[in-house]
Short mmCIF file of N, CA and C in Angstrom, two decimals:
data_model
loop_
_atom_site.label_atom_id
_atom_site.label_comp_id
_atom_site.label_asym_id
_atom_site.label_seq_id
_atom_site.Cartn_x
_atom_site.Cartn_y
_atom_site.Cartn_z
N MET A 440 0.86 -1.17 0.00
CA MET A 440 0.00 0.00 0.00
C MET A 440 0.91 1.23 0.00
N ALA A 441 0.80 2.02 -1.03
CA ALA A 441 1.60 3.23 -1.13
C ALA A 441 1.11 4.27 -0.13
N LYS A 442 2.05 4.90 0.56
CA LYS A 442 1.67 5.85 1.60
C LYS A 442 0.88 7.04 1.06
N GLY A 443 1.19 7.49 -0.13
CA GLY A 443 0.51 8.65 -0.69
C GLY A 443 -0.92 8.38 -1.10
N ARG A 444 -1.33 7.13 -1.17
CA ARG A 444 -2.67 6.79 -1.61
C ARG A 444 -3.56 6.34 -0.46
N ARG A 445 -3.10 6.46 0.76
CA ARG A 445 -3.87 6.03 1.92
C ARG A 445 -4.54 7.24 2.56
N HIS A 446 -5.79 7.07 2.97
CA HIS A 446 -6.55 8.14 3.61
C HIS A 446 -6.94 7.67 5.00
N GLU A 447 -6.59 8.45 6.00
CA GLU A 447 -6.87 8.07 7.38
C GLU A 447 -7.57 9.21 8.10
N TRP A 448 -8.47 8.83 9.01
CA TRP A 448 -9.12 9.81 9.87
C TRP A 448 -9.63 9.10 11.11
N ARG A 449 -10.08 9.89 12.06
CA ARG A 449 -10.59 9.32 13.31
C ARG A 449 -11.87 10.03 13.71
N GLU A 450 -12.71 9.30 14.41
CA GLU A 450 -13.97 9.83 14.92
C GLU A 450 -14.22 9.22 16.28
N ARG A 451 -15.00 9.90 17.08
CA ARG A 451 -15.38 9.35 18.37
C ARG A 451 -16.57 8.42 18.18
N SER A 452 -16.47 7.20 18.71
CA SER A 452 -17.56 6.23 18.58
C SER A 452 -18.69 6.61 19.53
N PRO A 453 -19.89 6.01 19.35
CA PRO A 453 -21.00 6.31 20.26
C PRO A 453 -20.69 5.98 21.73
N GLU A 454 -19.78 5.04 21.94
CA GLU A 454 -19.38 4.68 23.31
C GLU A 454 -18.38 5.67 23.90
N GLY A 455 -17.91 6.62 23.09
CA GLY A 455 -16.97 7.63 23.57
C GLY A 455 -15.52 7.30 23.31
N GLU A 456 -15.25 6.18 22.66
CA GLU A 456 -13.87 5.79 22.38
C GLU A 456 -13.49 6.22 20.96
N MET A 457 -12.21 6.50 20.74
CA MET A 457 -11.73 6.91 19.42
C MET A 457 -11.73 5.72 18.47
N ARG A 458 -12.32 5.92 17.28
CA ARG A 458 -12.30 4.91 16.22
C ARG A 458 -11.49 5.48 15.07
N PHE A 459 -10.55 4.66 14.58
CA PHE A 459 -9.67 5.06 13.48
C PHE A 459 -10.11 4.34 12.21
N TYR A 460 -10.03 5.06 11.09
CA TYR A 460 -10.37 4.52 9.79
C TYR A 460 -9.18 4.67 8.86
N ARG A 461 -9.01 3.70 7.98
CA ARG A 461 -7.95 3.74 6.97
C ARG A 461 -8.56 3.23 5.66
N ALA A 462 -8.45 4.03 4.60
CA ALA A 462 -8.99 3.64 3.30
C ALA A 462 -7.91 3.82 2.24
N TRP A 463 -7.95 2.95 1.24
CA TRP A 463 -7.02 3.08 0.14
C TRP A 463 -7.65 2.48 -1.12
N VAL A 464 -7.18 2.95 -2.25
CA VAL A 464 -7.65 2.44 -3.53
C VAL A 464 -6.48 1.71 -4.17
N TYR A 465 -6.77 0.52 -4.68
CA TYR A 465 -5.74 -0.28 -5.35
C TYR A 465 -6.41 -0.95 -6.55
N GLY A 466 -5.94 -0.62 -7.72
CA GLY A 466 -6.51 -1.19 -8.93
C GLY A 466 -7.94 -0.77 -9.17
N GLY A 467 -8.31 0.42 -8.71
CA GLY A 467 -9.66 0.92 -8.89
C GLY A 467 -10.65 0.41 -7.87
N ASN A 468 -10.21 -0.43 -6.94
CA ASN A 468 -11.08 -0.97 -5.90
C ASN A 468 -10.74 -0.34 -4.56
N TRP A 469 -11.75 0.08 -3.84
CA TRP A 469 -11.56 0.71 -2.54
C TRP A 469 -11.60 -0.33 -1.43
N HIS A 470 -10.69 -0.18 -0.48
CA HIS A 470 -10.60 -1.07 0.68
C HIS A 470 -10.59 -0.19 1.93
N MET A 471 -11.13 -0.71 3.01
CA MET A 471 -11.18 0.09 4.23
C MET A 471 -10.99 -0.81 5.45
N GLN A 472 -10.27 -0.26 6.43
CA GLN A 472 -10.06 -0.93 7.70
C GLN A 472 -10.47 0.02 8.82
N THR A 473 -10.78 -0.56 9.97
CA THR A 473 -11.12 0.24 11.13
C THR A 473 -10.62 -0.45 12.39
N THR A 474 -10.41 0.33 13.43
CA THR A 474 -10.04 -0.21 14.73
C THR A 474 -10.41 0.81 15.79
N LEU A 475 -10.57 0.32 17.00
CA LEU A 475 -10.75 1.20 18.16
C LEU A 475 -9.38 1.43 18.78
N LYS A 476 -9.24 2.50 19.53
CA LYS A 476 -7.96 2.82 20.14
C LYS A 476 -7.48 1.69 21.05
N SER A 477 -8.43 1.00 21.70
CA SER A 477 -8.08 -0.06 22.64
C SER A 477 -7.81 -1.40 21.95
N GLU A 478 -8.10 -1.52 20.65
CA GLU A 478 -7.90 -2.78 19.92
C GLU A 478 -6.56 -2.75 19.19
N PRO A 479 -5.79 -3.82 19.27
CA PRO A 479 -4.50 -3.83 18.57
C PRO A 479 -4.60 -4.17 17.08
N GLU A 480 -5.67 -4.84 16.66
CA GLU A 480 -5.80 -5.32 15.29
C GLU A 480 -6.79 -4.48 14.49
N TRP A 481 -6.49 -4.34 13.20
CA TRP A 481 -7.39 -3.66 12.26
C TRP A 481 -8.36 -4.68 11.67
N GLN A 482 -9.62 -4.29 11.48
CA GLN A 482 -10.61 -5.15 10.84
C GLN A 482 -10.96 -4.58 9.46
N LEU A 483 -10.99 -5.45 8.47
CA LEU A 483 -11.35 -5.04 7.12
C LEU A 483 -12.86 -4.90 7.03
N LEU A 484 -13.33 -3.79 6.49
CA LEU A 484 -14.76 -3.56 6.30
C LEU A 484 -15.14 -4.02 4.89
N ASP A 485 -15.89 -5.10 4.80
CA ASP A 485 -16.32 -5.61 3.51
C ASP A 485 -17.69 -6.22 3.66
N PRO A 486 -18.73 -5.62 3.15
CA PRO A 486 -18.78 -4.37 2.38
C PRO A 486 -18.64 -3.15 3.29
N ILE A 487 -18.31 -2.04 2.69
CA ILE A 487 -18.14 -0.80 3.45
C ILE A 487 -19.52 -0.19 3.70
N PRO A 488 -19.88 0.07 4.97
CA PRO A 488 -21.20 0.66 5.27
C PRO A 488 -21.37 2.04 4.64
N ARG A 489 -22.61 2.38 4.35
CA ARG A 489 -22.93 3.65 3.67
C ARG A 489 -22.46 4.87 4.46
N ASP A 490 -22.65 4.88 5.78
CA ASP A 490 -22.24 6.04 6.57
C ASP A 490 -20.73 6.22 6.56
N VAL A 491 -19.99 5.13 6.51
CA VAL A 491 -18.53 5.21 6.45
C VAL A 491 -18.09 5.69 5.07
N LEU A 492 -18.79 5.22 4.02
CA LEU A 492 -18.49 5.71 2.67
C LEU A 492 -18.73 7.21 2.57
N GLN A 493 -19.80 7.69 3.20
CA GLN A 493 -20.09 9.12 3.17
C GLN A 493 -18.99 9.91 3.89
N ALA A 494 -18.50 9.38 5.01
CA ALA A 494 -17.41 10.04 5.73
C ALA A 494 -16.14 10.05 4.86
N LEU A 495 -15.87 8.95 4.16
CA LEU A 495 -14.72 8.89 3.25
C LEU A 495 -14.86 9.93 2.15
N ARG A 496 -16.07 10.05 1.59
CA ARG A 496 -16.28 11.03 0.53
C ARG A 496 -16.05 12.45 1.03
N ASP A 497 -16.51 12.74 2.24
CA ASP A 497 -16.30 14.06 2.82
C ASP A 497 -14.81 14.35 3.00
N LYS A 498 -14.05 13.37 3.48
CA LYS A 498 -12.61 13.55 3.66
C LYS A 498 -11.91 13.73 2.31
N LEU A 499 -12.32 12.94 1.31
CA LEU A 499 -11.72 13.08 -0.01
C LEU A 499 -12.04 14.44 -0.62
N TRP A 500 -13.25 14.93 -0.40
CA TRP A 500 -13.63 16.25 -0.94
C TRP A 500 -12.75 17.34 -0.34
N GLU A 501 -12.51 17.25 0.97
CA GLU A 501 -11.62 18.24 1.61
C GLU A 501 -10.22 18.18 1.01
N LYS A 502 -9.73 16.97 0.74
CA LYS A 502 -8.40 16.84 0.14
C LYS A 502 -8.40 17.31 -1.31
N TYR A 503 -9.48 17.04 -2.04
CA TYR A 503 -9.57 17.49 -3.43
C TYR A 503 -9.52 19.02 -3.51
N GLN A 504 -10.18 19.69 -2.59
CA GLN A 504 -10.18 21.15 -2.60
C GLN A 504 -8.79 21.72 -2.38
N ARG A 505 -7.92 20.95 -1.77
CA ARG A 505 -6.52 21.38 -1.58
C ARG A 505 -5.58 20.76 -2.61
N ASN A 506 -6.18 20.18 -3.68
CA ASN A 506 -5.41 19.55 -4.77
C ASN A 506 -4.52 18.41 -4.28
N ARG A 507 -5.03 17.61 -3.35
CA ARG A 507 -4.24 16.49 -2.83
C ARG A 507 -4.70 15.14 -3.34
N VAL A 508 -5.91 15.06 -3.94
CA VAL A 508 -6.39 13.82 -4.55
C VAL A 508 -7.05 14.17 -5.89
N PRO A 509 -7.04 13.21 -6.83
CA PRO A 509 -7.72 13.48 -8.10
C PRO A 509 -9.23 13.35 -7.96
N PHE A 510 -9.95 14.02 -8.84
CA PHE A 510 -11.41 14.00 -8.80
C PHE A 510 -11.97 12.60 -9.07
N LYS A 511 -11.21 11.77 -9.78
CA LYS A 511 -11.70 10.42 -10.08
C LYS A 511 -11.91 9.61 -8.81
N HIS A 512 -11.18 9.90 -7.74
CA HIS A 512 -11.40 9.20 -6.47
C HIS A 512 -12.78 9.53 -5.91
N ILE A 513 -13.17 10.77 -6.02
CA ILE A 513 -14.49 11.18 -5.54
C ILE A 513 -15.57 10.53 -6.40
N GLU A 514 -15.35 10.47 -7.71
CA GLU A 514 -16.31 9.81 -8.60
C GLU A 514 -16.46 8.33 -8.27
N GLN A 515 -15.35 7.67 -7.95
CA GLN A 515 -15.39 6.25 -7.60
C GLN A 515 -16.19 6.03 -6.32
N VAL A 516 -15.97 6.88 -5.31
CA VAL A 516 -16.69 6.74 -4.05
C VAL A 516 -18.18 7.08 -4.24
N ASP A 517 -18.47 8.06 -5.09
CA ASP A 517 -19.87 8.38 -5.41
C ASP A 517 -20.57 7.17 -6.02
N ALA A 518 -19.88 6.45 -6.90
CA ALA A 518 -20.47 5.24 -7.50
C ALA A 518 -20.70 4.17 -6.45
N LEU A 519 -19.79 4.03 -5.50
CA LEU A 519 -19.98 3.07 -4.40
C LEU A 519 -21.17 3.48 -3.53
N LEU A 520 -21.34 4.78 -3.31
CA LEU A 520 -22.47 5.26 -2.52
C LEU A 520 -23.80 4.96 -3.22
N GLU A 521 -23.84 5.08 -4.53
CA GLU A 521 -25.07 4.78 -5.27
C GLU A 521 -25.43 3.30 -5.15
N ASP A 522 -24.42 2.44 -5.11
CA ASP A 522 -24.64 0.99 -5.06
C ASP A 522 -24.84 0.47 -3.63
N ALA A 523 -24.53 1.29 -2.63
CA ALA A 523 -24.63 0.85 -1.23
C ALA A 523 -26.09 0.60 -0.86
N THR A 524 -26.31 -0.47 -0.12
CA THR A 524 -27.68 -0.85 0.26
C THR A 524 -28.04 -0.39 1.66
N ASP A 525 -27.06 -0.04 2.47
CA ASP A 525 -27.31 0.37 3.86
C ASP A 525 -28.13 1.61 3.87
#
């Protein structure tokens, strides 16, 4: 996984603990992992829930506005959001 293509962020979970997210695109396919601060292992999210995809899109949009990611990444995530069933 190339470091420049990885997107990471954190949010507070409903229980009050920090949850970390890591997303990357490889070969046009998006992959995502998550973990809690107290957990040592990352869990792969497959399929990626709709609310997490929306958070990824928001983070990518912020990066796109600063010219840090190409617009095609946002288009790819938008397509995933359209197909999401959650």
